Structures are given as structure tokens and as C-alpha cells.
CSV table of C-alpha atoms in Angstrom, one decimal:
chain,number,residue,atom,x,y,z
A,162,UNK,CA,-26.9,20.3,30.6
A,163,UNK,CA,-26.4,16.7,29.4
A,164,UNK,CA,-22.8,16.7,30.5
A,165,UNK,CA,-23.8,17.8,34.0
A,166,UNK,CA,-26.3,15.0,34.2
A,167,UNK,CA,-24.0,12.3,32.9
A,168,UNK,CA,-23.2,11.0,36.3
A,169,UNK,CA,-25.4,8.0,37.1
A,170,UNK,CA,-28.1,8.7,39.6
A,171,UNK,CA,-31.7,9.8,40.1
A,172,UNK,CA,-31.1,13.2,38.3
A,173,UNK,CA,-29.8,11.5,35.2
A,174,UNK,CA,-32.6,8.9,35.1
A,175,UNK,CA,-35.2,11.7,35.5
A,176,UNK,CA,-33.6,13.7,32.6
A,177,UNK,CA,-33.5,10.7,30.3
A,178,UNK,CA,-37.1,9.8,31.2
A,179,UNK,CA,-38.3,13.3,30.3
A,180,UNK,CA,-36.4,13.4,27.0
A,181,UNK,CA,-37.8,10.0,25.9
A,182,UNK,CA,-41.4,11.1,26.9
A,183,UNK,CA,-41.1,14.3,24.8
A,184,UNK,CA,-39.9,12.3,21.8
A,185,UNK,CA,-42.5,9.7,22.2
A,186,UNK,CA,-45.3,12.2,22.5
A,187,UNK,CA,-44.2,14.2,19.5
A,188,UNK,CA,-44.5,11.2,17.2
A,189,UNK,CA,-48.3,11.8,17.5
A,190,UNK,CA,-48.5,15.6,18.1
A,191,UNK,CA,-45.7,16.7,15.8
A,192,UNK,CA,-45.4,20.0,17.6
A,193,UNK,CA,-41.7,20.2,18.2
A,194,UNK,CA,-39.4,22.0,15.8
A,195,UNK,CA,-36.7,20.1,14.0
A,196,UNK,CA,-33.9,21.9,16.0
A,197,UNK,CA,-35.6,20.9,19.2
A,198,UNK,CA,-35.8,17.2,18.2
A,199,UNK,CA,-32.2,17.3,17.1
A,200,UNK,CA,-31.2,18.8,20.4
A,201,UNK,CA,-33.1,16.2,22.4
A,202,UNK,CA,-31.5,13.4,20.5
A,203,UNK,CA,-28.1,14.9,20.9
A,204,UNK,CA,-28.6,15.0,24.7
A,205,UNK,CA,-29.8,11.4,24.7
A,206,UNK,CA,-26.7,10.4,22.8
A,207,UNK,CA,-24.5,11.9,25.4
A,208,UNK,CA,-26.5,10.6,28.4
A,209,UNK,CA,-26.6,7.1,26.8
A,210,UNK,CA,-22.9,6.7,26.5
A,211,UNK,CA,-23.1,5.2,30.0
A,212,UNK,CA,-26.1,2.8,30.2
A,213,UNK,CA,-26.4,3.3,34.0
A,214,UNK,CA,-29.5,5.4,35.0
A,215,UNK,CA,-30.4,5.6,31.3
A,216,UNK,CA,-32.9,2.7,31.2
A,217,UNK,CA,-35.6,4.4,29.1
A,218,UNK,CA,-33.3,4.6,26.1
A,219,UNK,CA,-32.7,0.9,26.1
A,220,UNK,CA,-36.2,-0.3,27.0
A,221,UNK,CA,-38.3,-1.9,24.3
A,222,UNK,CA,-40.4,1.3,23.9
A,223,UNK,CA,-37.3,3.5,23.8
A,224,UNK,CA,-35.8,1.4,20.9
A,225,UNK,CA,-39.2,1.5,19.1
A,226,UNK,CA,-39.4,5.3,19.5
A,227,UNK,CA,-35.8,5.9,18.3
A,228,UNK,CA,-36.3,3.5,15.3
A,229,UNK,CA,-39.4,5.4,14.2
A,230,UNK,CA,-37.4,8.7,14.2
A,231,UNK,CA,-34.5,7.0,12.4
A,232,UNK,CA,-36.6,5.5,9.6
A,233,UNK,CA,-39.8,7.5,9.4
A,234,UNK,CA,-38.7,11.0,9.9
A,235,UNK,CA,-38.7,13.1,6.7
A,236,UNK,CA,-36.0,15.4,8.3
A,237,UNK,CA,-32.4,14.0,7.7
A,238,UNK,CA,-31.0,15.8,10.8
A,239,UNK,CA,-33.6,14.1,13.0
A,240,UNK,CA,-33.1,10.7,11.4
A,241,UNK,CA,-29.4,11.0,11.7
A,242,UNK,CA,-29.6,11.9,15.4
A,243,UNK,CA,-31.8,8.9,16.1
A,244,UNK,CA,-29.6,6.6,14.1
A,245,UNK,CA,-26.6,7.6,16.3
A,246,UNK,CA,-28.4,6.8,19.5
A,247,UNK,CA,-29.6,3.5,18.1
A,248,UNK,CA,-26.2,2.4,16.9
A,249,UNK,CA,-24.7,3.3,20.3
A,250,UNK,CA,-27.4,1.5,22.1
A,251,UNK,CA,-26.8,-1.7,20.2
A,252,UNK,CA,-23.1,-1.5,20.9
A,253,UNK,CA,-23.6,-1.0,24.6
A,254,UNK,CA,-26.6,-3.1,25.6
A,255,UNK,CA,-27.0,-6.6,24.0
A,256,UNK,CA,-30.8,-6.8,24.6
A,257,UNK,CA,-31.4,-3.8,22.4
A,258,UNK,CA,-30.1,-5.8,19.3
A,259,UNK,CA,-32.8,-8.4,19.8
A,260,UNK,CA,-35.4,-5.7,20.4
A,261,UNK,CA,-34.5,-3.8,17.3
A,262,UNK,CA,-34.6,-6.9,15.1
A,263,UNK,CA,-38.1,-7.8,16.4
A,264,UNK,CA,-39.3,-4.5,15.0
A,265,UNK,CA,-38.6,-5.7,11.5
A,266,UNK,CA,-36.6,-2.6,10.3
A,267,UNK,CA,-34.2,-4.6,8.0
A,268,UNK,CA,-36.1,-3.3,5.0
A,269,UNK,CA,-35.9,0.3,6.4
A,270,UNK,CA,-32.1,0.1,6.5
A,271,UNK,CA,-32.0,-1.1,3.0
A,272,UNK,CA,-34.5,1.5,1.8
A,273,UNK,CA,-32.3,4.2,3.4
A,274,UNK,CA,-29.2,3.0,1.5
A,275,UNK,CA,-31.3,2.7,-1.7
A,276,UNK,CA,-32.4,6.3,-1.4
A,277,UNK,CA,-28.8,7.4,-1.0
A,278,UNK,CA,-27.6,5.2,-3.9
A,279,UNK,CA,-30.4,6.6,-6.2
A,280,UNK,CA,-29.5,10.2,-5.3
A,281,UNK,CA,-25.9,9.4,-6.2
A,282,UNK,CA,-26.9,7.9,-9.6
A,283,UNK,CA,-29.0,11.0,-10.3
A,284,UNK,CA,-26.3,13.4,-9.3
A,285,UNK,CA,-23.0,11.6,-10.0
A,286,UNK,CA,-21.0,14.9,-10.2
A,287,UNK,CA,-23.0,16.8,-7.6
A,288,UNK,CA,-21.3,18.4,-4.6
A,289,UNK,CA,-20.8,16.5,-1.4
A,290,UNK,CA,-23.6,17.3,1.1
A,291,UNK,CA,-22.2,16.9,4.6
A,292,UNK,CA,-25.6,16.2,6.2
A,293,UNK,CA,-26.3,13.4,3.7
A,294,UNK,CA,-22.9,11.9,4.2
A,295,UNK,CA,-23.3,11.8,7.9
A,296,UNK,CA,-26.7,10.1,7.5
A,297,UNK,CA,-25.2,7.5,5.2
A,298,UNK,CA,-22.4,6.8,7.8
A,299,UNK,CA,-24.9,6.4,10.6
A,300,UNK,CA,-27.0,4.0,8.5
A,301,UNK,CA,-23.9,2.0,7.6
A,302,UNK,CA,-22.8,1.9,11.2
A,303,UNK,CA,-26.2,0.6,12.3
A,304,UNK,CA,-26.0,-2.0,9.6
A,305,UNK,CA,-22.6,-3.1,10.8
A,306,UNK,CA,-23.8,-3.4,14.4
A,307,UNK,CA,-26.9,-5.4,13.4
A,308,UNK,CA,-25.0,-7.9,11.2
A,309,UNK,CA,-22.1,-8.2,13.6
A,310,UNK,CA,-24.1,-8.9,16.7
A,311,UNK,CA,-26.8,-10.9,15.0
A,312,UNK,CA,-25.0,-12.9,12.3
A,313,UNK,CA,-28.0,-15.2,11.7
A,314,UNK,CA,-29.9,-12.2,10.3
A,315,UNK,CA,-27.2,-11.3,7.7
A,316,UNK,CA,-29.0,-13.0,4.8
A,317,UNK,CA,-31.8,-10.5,5.2
A,318,UNK,CA,-29.3,-7.7,4.3
A,319,UNK,CA,-27.8,-9.3,1.2
A,320,UNK,CA,-29.8,-6.8,-1.0
A,321,UNK,CA,-27.7,-4.1,0.6
A,322,UNK,CA,-24.5,-5.3,-1.1
A,323,UNK,CA,-25.2,-3.8,-4.6
A,324,UNK,CA,-26.3,-0.5,-2.9
A,325,UNK,CA,-23.1,-0.3,-0.8
A,326,UNK,CA,-21.0,-1.1,-3.9
A,327,UNK,CA,-22.7,1.8,-5.8
A,328,UNK,CA,-21.9,4.1,-2.9
A,329,UNK,CA,-18.1,3.3,-3.3
A,330,UNK,CA,-18.2,6.0,-6.0
A,331,UNK,CA,-20.1,8.4,-3.8
A,332,UNK,CA,-17.1,10.7,-3.7
A,333,UNK,CA,-13.5,10.8,-4.8
A,334,UNK,CA,-10.9,9.0,-2.7
A,335,UNK,CA,-8.7,11.3,-0.7
A,336,UNK,CA,-5.1,10.1,-1.4
A,337,UNK,CA,-3.9,11.5,1.9
A,338,UNK,CA,-6.5,9.7,4.0
A,339,UNK,CA,-8.1,7.0,1.7
A,340,UNK,CA,-10.0,5.2,4.4
A,341,UNK,CA,-11.7,8.2,5.9
A,342,UNK,CA,-15.5,8.1,5.8
A,343,UNK,CA,-17.5,7.2,3.8
A,344,UNK,CA,-15.0,4.5,2.7
A,345,UNK,CA,-14.3,3.0,6.1
A,346,UNK,CA,-18.0,2.8,6.9
A,347,UNK,CA,-18.8,1.2,3.5
A,348,UNK,CA,-16.0,-1.4,3.9
A,349,UNK,CA,-17.1,-2.3,7.5
A,350,UNK,CA,-20.7,-2.6,6.4
A,351,UNK,CA,-19.7,-5.1,3.7
A,352,UNK,CA,-17.6,-7.2,6.0
A,353,UNK,CA,-20.5,-9.1,7.6
A,354,UNK,CA,-22.7,-9.6,4.6
A,355,UNK,CA,-23.3,-12.8,2.6
A,356,UNK,CA,-21.1,-12.7,-0.6
A,357,UNK,CA,-21.9,-16.4,-1.3
A,358,UNK,CA,-25.4,-15.5,-2.6
A,359,UNK,CA,-25.4,-16.1,-6.4
A,360,UNK,CA,-27.3,-12.9,-7.1
A,361,UNK,CA,-24.5,-10.9,-5.6
A,362,UNK,CA,-22.0,-11.7,-8.4
A,363,UNK,CA,-23.6,-9.4,-11.0
A,364,UNK,CA,-23.0,-6.4,-8.7
A,365,UNK,CA,-19.4,-7.4,-7.8
A,366,UNK,CA,-18.4,-8.3,-11.4
A,367,UNK,CA,-20.7,-6.2,-13.6
A,368,UNK,CA,-21.2,-7.4,-17.2
A,369,UNK,CA,-22.4,-4.3,-19.0
A,370,UNK,CA,-21.5,-2.8,-22.3
A,371,UNK,CA,-20.9,0.5,-20.5
A,372,UNK,CA,-17.2,1.3,-20.1
A,373,UNK,CA,-17.8,2.2,-16.5
A,374,UNK,CA,-19.1,-1.2,-15.7
A,375,UNK,CA,-16.1,-3.3,-16.6
A,376,UNK,CA,-16.1,-6.6,-14.7
A,377,UNK,CA,-13.1,-5.7,-12.5
A,378,UNK,CA,-14.4,-2.2,-11.7
A,379,UNK,CA,-15.4,-3.0,-8.1
A,380,UNK,CA,-12.2,-5.0,-7.4
A,381,UNK,CA,-10.2,-2.2,-8.9
A,382,UNK,CA,-11.8,0.3,-6.6
A,383,UNK,CA,-10.9,-1.8,-3.5
A,384,UNK,CA,-7.4,-2.3,-4.8
A,385,UNK,CA,-7.0,1.4,-5.2
A,386,UNK,CA,-8.0,2.0,-1.6
A,387,UNK,CA,-5.5,-0.7,-0.5
A,388,UNK,CA,-2.7,0.7,-2.7
A,389,UNK,CA,-3.2,4.3,-1.5
A,390,UNK,CA,-3.4,3.1,2.2
A,391,UNK,CA,-0.1,1.4,1.9
A,392,UNK,CA,1.8,4.3,0.6
A,393,UNK,CA,4.6,5.5,2.9
A,394,UNK,CA,3.5,8.0,5.5
A,395,UNK,CA,-0.2,7.6,5.0
A,396,UNK,CA,-1.0,5.5,8.0
A,397,UNK,CA,1.2,4.6,11.0
A,398,UNK,CA,2.1,0.9,11.3
A,399,UNK,CA,0.1,0.8,14.5
A,400,UNK,CA,-3.1,1.8,12.6
A,401,UNK,CA,-2.9,-0.8,9.9
A,402,UNK,CA,-4.3,-3.8,11.8
A,403,UNK,CA,-7.6,-2.0,12.5
A,404,UNK,CA,-7.9,0.0,9.3
A,405,UNK,CA,-6.8,-2.5,6.7
A,406,UNK,CA,-8.0,-5.8,8.0
A,407,UNK,CA,-11.7,-5.1,7.0
A,408,UNK,CA,-10.6,-3.9,3.5
A,409,UNK,CA,-8.4,-7.0,2.8
A,410,UNK,CA,-11.2,-9.2,4.2
A,411,UNK,CA,-13.7,-7.7,1.8
A,412,UNK,CA,-11.2,-8.2,-1.1
A,413,UNK,CA,-11.0,-11.9,-0.1
A,414,UNK,CA,-14.8,-12.1,-0.2
A,415,UNK,CA,-14.9,-10.5,-3.6
A,416,UNK,CA,-12.2,-12.8,-4.9
A,417,UNK,CA,-14.1,-15.9,-3.7
A,418,UNK,CA,-17.3,-14.7,-5.4
A,419,UNK,CA,-15.6,-13.3,-8.6
A,420,UNK,CA,-15.6,-14.5,-12.1
A,421,UNK,CA,-12.4,-15.9,-13.6
A,422,UNK,CA,-11.7,-12.7,-15.4
A,423,UNK,CA,-11.8,-10.7,-12.1
A,424,UNK,CA,-9.7,-13.4,-10.3
A,425,UNK,CA,-7.1,-13.0,-13.0
A,426,UNK,CA,-7.1,-9.2,-12.4
A,427,UNK,CA,-6.6,-9.7,-8.7
A,428,UNK,CA,-3.8,-12.2,-9.2
A,429,UNK,CA,-2.0,-9.9,-11.5
A,430,UNK,CA,-2.4,-7.0,-9.1
A,431,UNK,CA,-1.9,-8.6,-5.6
A,432,UNK,CA,0.6,-11.4,-6.2
A,433,UNK,CA,4.4,-10.7,-6.6
A,434,UNK,CA,5.3,-9.8,-10.1
A,435,UNK,CA,8.2,-11.1,-12.4
A,436,UNK,CA,10.1,-7.9,-11.6
A,437,UNK,CA,9.7,-8.6,-7.8
A,438,UNK,CA,11.6,-11.9,-8.4
A,439,UNK,CA,14.7,-10.1,-9.4
A,440,UNK,CA,15.3,-9.9,-5.6
A,441,UNK,CA,14.1,-11.8,-2.5
A,442,UNK,CA,10.3,-11.6,-2.5
A,443,UNK,CA,8.9,-8.9,-0.1
A,444,UNK,CA,11.8,-6.5,-0.8
A,445,UNK,CA,10.2,-4.7,-3.7
A,446,UNK,CA,7.8,-1.7,-3.8
A,447,UNK,CA,5.0,-3.2,-5.9
A,448,UNK,CA,1.6,-3.6,-4.3
A,449,UNK,CA,2.1,-7.4,-4.4
A,450,UNK,CA,5.3,-7.0,-2.4
A,451,UNK,CA,3.7,-4.7,0.1
A,452,UNK,CA,0.8,-7.1,0.7
A,453,UNK,CA,3.3,-9.9,1.1
A,454,UNK,CA,5.2,-8.0,3.7
A,455,UNK,CA,1.9,-7.4,5.6
A,456,UNK,CA,1.3,-11.1,5.7
A,457,UNK,CA,4.4,-11.6,7.8
A,458,UNK,CA,4.5,-8.4,9.9
A,459,UNK,CA,4.5,-9.2,13.7
A,460,UNK,CA,3.1,-5.7,14.3
A,461,UNK,CA,-0.1,-6.5,12.4
A,462,UNK,CA,-1.1,-10.0,13.4
A,463,UNK,CA,-4.8,-9.7,12.4
A,464,UNK,CA,-4.0,-8.1,9.1
A,465,UNK,CA,-1.3,-10.6,8.4
A,466,UNK,CA,-3.6,-13.5,8.9
A,467,UNK,CA,-6.3,-12.0,6.6
A,468,UNK,CA,-3.6,-11.1,3.9
A,469,UNK,CA,-2.2,-14.6,4.0
A,470,UNK,CA,-5.7,-16.1,3.5
A,471,UNK,CA,-6.2,-13.8,0.5
A,472,UNK,CA,-2.9,-14.8,-1.1
A,473,UNK,CA,-3.7,-18.4,-0.5
A,474,UNK,CA,-7.1,-18.0,-2.2
A,475,UNK,CA,-5.4,-16.2,-5.1
A,476,UNK,CA,-3.2,-19.3,-5.4
A,477,UNK,CA,-6.4,-21.4,-6.0
A,478,UNK,CA,-6.0,-22.7,-2.4
A,479,UNK,CA,-3.2,-25.0,-3.7
A,480,UNK,CA,-0.2,-25.3,-1.4
A,481,UNK,CA,2.2,-25.8,-4.2
A,482,UNK,CA,1.0,-22.8,-6.1
A,483,UNK,CA,1.0,-20.8,-2.8
A,484,UNK,CA,4.7,-21.6,-2.1
A,485,UNK,CA,5.6,-20.8,-5.7
A,486,UNK,CA,3.8,-17.5,-5.6
A,487,UNK,CA,5.1,-16.2,-2.3
A,488,UNK,CA,8.1,-18.3,-1.4
A,489,UNK,CA,8.3,-20.9,1.3
A,490,UNK,CA,9.7,-18.4,3.8
A,491,UNK,CA,6.3,-16.5,3.7
A,492,UNK,CA,4.1,-19.6,3.2
A,493,UNK,CA,5.5,-21.9,5.8
A,494,UNK,CA,3.9,-20.2,8.9
A,495,UNK,CA,0.5,-20.0,7.2
A,496,UNK,CA,0.6,-23.7,6.1
A,497,UNK,CA,1.6,-24.9,9.6
A,498,UNK,CA,-1.0,-22.7,11.4
A,499,UNK,CA,-3.8,-24.0,9.2
A,500,UNK,CA,-2.6,-27.7,9.2
A,501,UNK,CA,-2.1,-27.6,5.4
A,502,UNK,CA,0.6,-30.2,4.3
A,503,UNK,CA,3.8,-28.7,2.9
A,504,UNK,CA,4.3,-29.5,-0.8
A,505,UNK,CA,6.8,-32.3,-1.5
A,506,UNK,CA,9.4,-31.2,-4.1
A,507,UNK,CA,9.3,-27.5,-4.1
A,508,UNK,CA,12.2,-27.1,-6.5
A,509,UNK,CA,10.3,-29.1,-9.1
A,510,UNK,CA,7.2,-27.0,-8.6
A,511,UNK,CA,9.1,-23.8,-9.1
A,512,UNK,CA,10.6,-25.1,-12.3
A,513,UNK,CA,7.1,-26.1,-13.6
A,514,UNK,CA,5.4,-22.7,-12.8
A,515,UNK,CA,8.0,-20.3,-14.2
A,516,UNK,CA,10.1,-19.9,-17.4
A,517,UNK,CA,13.1,-18.9,-15.2
A,518,UNK,CA,13.8,-21.2,-12.2
A,519,UNK,CA,13.6,-19.5,-8.8
A,520,UNK,CA,14.5,-20.2,-5.3
A,521,UNK,CA,11.5,-21.9,-3.7
A,522,UNK,CA,12.3,-20.5,-0.3
A,523,UNK,CA,13.0,-16.8,-1.2
A,524,UNK,CA,11.1,-16.7,-4.5
A,525,UNK,CA,14.0,-15.0,-6.2
A,526,UNK,CA,15.2,-16.0,-9.7
A,527,UNK,CA,18.2,-18.3,-9.3
A,528,UNK,CA,20.1,-16.3,-11.9
A,529,UNK,CA,19.5,-13.1,-9.9
A,530,UNK,CA,20.9,-14.5,-6.7
A,531,UNK,CA,24.1,-12.9,-5.5
A,532,UNK,CA,26.9,-15.3,-4.8
A,533,UNK,CA,28.5,-14.5,-1.5
A,534,UNK,CA,32.2,-15.1,-1.5
A,535,UNK,CA,33.2,-16.4,2.0
A,536,UNK,CA,36.9,-16.5,3.1
A,537,UNK,CA,38.4,-20.0,3.4
A,538,UNK,CA,38.1,-21.3,7.0
A,539,UNK,CA,41.3,-21.8,8.9
A,540,UNK,CA,42.2,-25.1,10.5
A,541,UNK,CA,41.2,-23.8,13.9
A,542,UNK,CA,37.8,-22.5,12.6
A,543,UNK,CA,37.2,-25.9,11.0
A,544,UNK,CA,38.0,-27.6,14.3
A,545,UNK,CA,35.6,-25.4,16.3
A,546,UNK,CA,32.8,-25.9,13.7
A,547,UNK,CA,33.3,-29.7,13.9
A,548,UNK,CA,33.2,-29.7,17.7
A,549,UNK,CA,30.1,-27.6,17.6
A,550,UNK,CA,28.3,-30.0,15.2
A,551,UNK,CA,29.5,-33.0,17.2
A,552,UNK,CA,28.0,-31.5,20.4
A,553,UNK,CA,24.8,-30.6,18.6
A,554,UNK,CA,24.3,-34.2,17.3
A,555,UNK,CA,25.1,-35.7,20.6
A,556,UNK,CA,22.4,-33.6,22.3
A,557,UNK,CA,19.9,-34.6,19.7
A,558,UNK,CA,20.8,-38.3,20.3
A,559,UNK,CA,20.3,-37.9,24.0
A,560,UNK,CA,16.8,-36.5,23.6
A,561,UNK,CA,15.6,-39.8,22.1
A,562,UNK,CA,13.1,-37.8,20.0
A,563,UNK,CA,14.9,-38.7,16.7
A,564,UNK,CA,17.4,-41.3,15.8
A,565,UNK,CA,20.3,-39.4,14.3
A,566,UNK,CA,23.8,-40.5,13.3
A,567,UNK,CA,26.6,-38.2,14.3
A,568,UNK,CA,28.3,-37.4,11.0
A,569,UNK,CA,31.7,-36.8,12.7
A,570,UNK,CA,31.6,-40.3,14.2
A,571,UNK,CA,30.5,-41.8,11.0
A,572,UNK,CA,33.3,-40.1,9.1
A,573,UNK,CA,36.0,-41.4,11.5
A,574,UNK,CA,34.6,-44.9,11.4
A,575,UNK,CA,34.5,-44.9,7.6
A,576,UNK,CA,38.1,-43.7,7.3
A,577,UNK,CA,37.3,-40.3,5.9
A,578,UNK,CA,39.1,-38.7,8.8
A,579,UNK,CA,42.4,-39.6,10.4
A,580,UNK,CA,43.7,-38.6,13.8
A,581,UNK,CA,46.5,-36.0,13.9
A,582,UNK,CA,46.8,-35.7,17.6
A,583,UNK,CA,44.5,-36.1,20.5
A,584,UNK,CA,42.6,-32.9,19.8
A,585,UNK,CA,42.7,-32.6,15.9
A,586,UNK,CA,41.4,-34.6,13.0
A,587,UNK,CA,42.0,-34.1,9.3
A,588,UNK,CA,40.0,-35.3,6.3
A,589,UNK,CA,41.7,-38.0,4.2
A,590,UNK,CA,42.1,-37.2,0.5
A,591,UNK,CA,39.7,-39.5,-1.3
A,592,UNK,CA,41.7,-39.3,-4.6
């Protein structure tokens, strides 16, 4: 029925009006069965995908009615159906976001999450209940929409952070699809929240005698999701920008709010290792190498930017340490883009920060670099190269941008070269 009425027009408007009237009336009479309420909400979800001729859904009274079903209904199926319609409404019609916020349901969203977190604590090994999982996902989706479209309200949702962190252990991670719900929903919901609140640190870096509450426990859970997501064949390259940008962004927030112990764990896990330096950085298979490759992948620009910021933070936001950690080849673009001065003597920095000197550009240990044996140039090849360099410097001089001395001219004037004929020069033996 709903699909037939989806075309904007009087018939659709009449259908939406009747559905909203029935739902509104039943808040007082409570005569409709649960399956009827769920069916009406499902029809509203379909009809509301196009806001045209669906005004009653997005009107102040419509949002109020849907919010009451979402947060006051004792039936999970009904609440979940209403949450879906609400989340879609806030995505499609900006005015509904303001209307929802005026109702003061921030506490109801947090209470919903608290109920799910408490249920998980009481039944840590219990079976996954699909209906409950779907309800959690819809609550998280609504939370994301509220905080995304009304960022000034995000401090009101800071109490949700420890609850969402708890739900990271709601079920085991599926190695073949690690970011399937609920994990994608949990990560997205965290993305817009306020990690700078001092009270948040205890939930991100738990200090408890219990073995399960080691300080790096939360960071390790996020790192596991990242590691599994970057395994070959798990996600296509075209999916990474959308899927992994929120996860790496949340890792950056956790790192910024973390204790020094957790920061050390993240550095050891996400920065290139000593073993990685046996070859040019970014060529290895460690997690640090894979994250580094992400930072410079033209196919994932958004993810690359977030990954670079994370690596820079892991380097104490110090340009010298950043170059030493990832190599100037990877660091240069980020530094230039963010107007961060390039370190002066990179070679000295690399010697100071490592027992074995490494190439500051590639990050590879100097004693591991392969020496490439090039064949001796013939006289004709030398001549062509000299002519090419001569032309290059002449063009630079003509631009007037920089004052450059042509080295070939200088060599001839100083007597380092002597003419052999009108087209050839040879270097004079200095001995």
C-alpha cells in the first residue's frame, strides 16, 4: 500500500495524515496491537523517504508523537520503528532537528543506551538478540544525526561516551566484516562527541585492578577493528574512505585524551616498527606500514588526511619527530598542507632518534639500503646530460623567480672544463 502511495500528491498526503492521526490517538487510548503500530510506523518510514506530501511526519506535533513512541513505548519493536522514522526525518528535513531538540529528549537517548549497556553487563555471554541489536543501531543513528546537525548540543551527550564504549564488547568482531553493525554505528556515534571532557578519560583508559580493564583496553579494541579492516580482501579500496575515516578519527580522539601509558601503546602499534625500517617505509605488512600507506593513498583522500593527523599526533605534534617516524616522503605533503615548517637538519634528527642511522626521506636504515650499480656514462651521454642541465638552468634564470648560477658556465670560467671542439667540452684533471 505504502509503495503505491509514495508518489507525491493528495493521496499520499491523506494516507500520511491518517497514519499520524491513528498513532497520535493511540498514545491516549492504547487500543492498537503492537503489530498494528509497527505496521503503521513501517508505512510512515516508506512514505517519509520523500518529504513531499508527507508534511504531518515533519510537523512539530508529528515529531513529538514519534519521539513519544521512540522513548516511552515499552515495546522494543514499536520504539525501533519510531526511531527509524525520526532518524530519517532529521536527515531529510532540517527543521525537524530543532524541533526534536526542543522536546528535551537528550536524556532519553542516553537512558536508552544505558539500558542496553546494563543488559550487556548482566548477560556478557548471552546470545545476540536481533531485535535488541536493531534498537541499539537506531538509537545510535539518531544520536549521530543529532550531534552531527546540532554540534552545539554535543556536550549534552558526553555521558553517552562510557555507555558506547561498553557496547564495543556487545558482541564478537566478525573478522570477515569487522565494521558491520553494531561496530560501524558505535564508531559513528562516538565521532561527534566531546572527548575533551576530563570525566571521559576514566572510561577511555580504565584504571581498574580487573584484568579486563587494562588502560589500553579501549584503544586495543579500536586497533583490532582497524587491523582486521585493513587485511587483504576484507574491504575494497573504494570502501575504505567512508568506512575507515570515522574509525581512524575516533582513534585520534582517544589518543588526544589518553594517558601516557595508552599513548605509548598506540605509538608502538600504529607507527612504523624497527623491522619496517629494513626497507623503505610503507612497503611492509605491519599495521604501522598499512596505516602509513593509507596516509598517502590518492584513492582515499579523506582517510589519508585523518590518518596523517593521527600519525602527527602520535609524534607529539613535533615536525622533527613526525619526519623521523614516517620519513620525509610521507610527511612533506602533510606539513605543507597544514603550514607546518619543515625541520632544519633532518639527517641530524634521524641520528638522534635512532640507534641505527636511517634515511630521513625514505625512513630506511642506511645500512639496509641497496647500492644500485649504474653503468659508466659514455662521452655522448655525458654531453647530452650537460646540455640538458645547461638548458634547465638557463630557463630558471629567465624566469627571474630565483637567482641561479649555471654550473656549466661557472665550470668553464673557472677552468674546470676546456673546449675540445665547438660542440664538446671535457673536464680538466685537477691533480
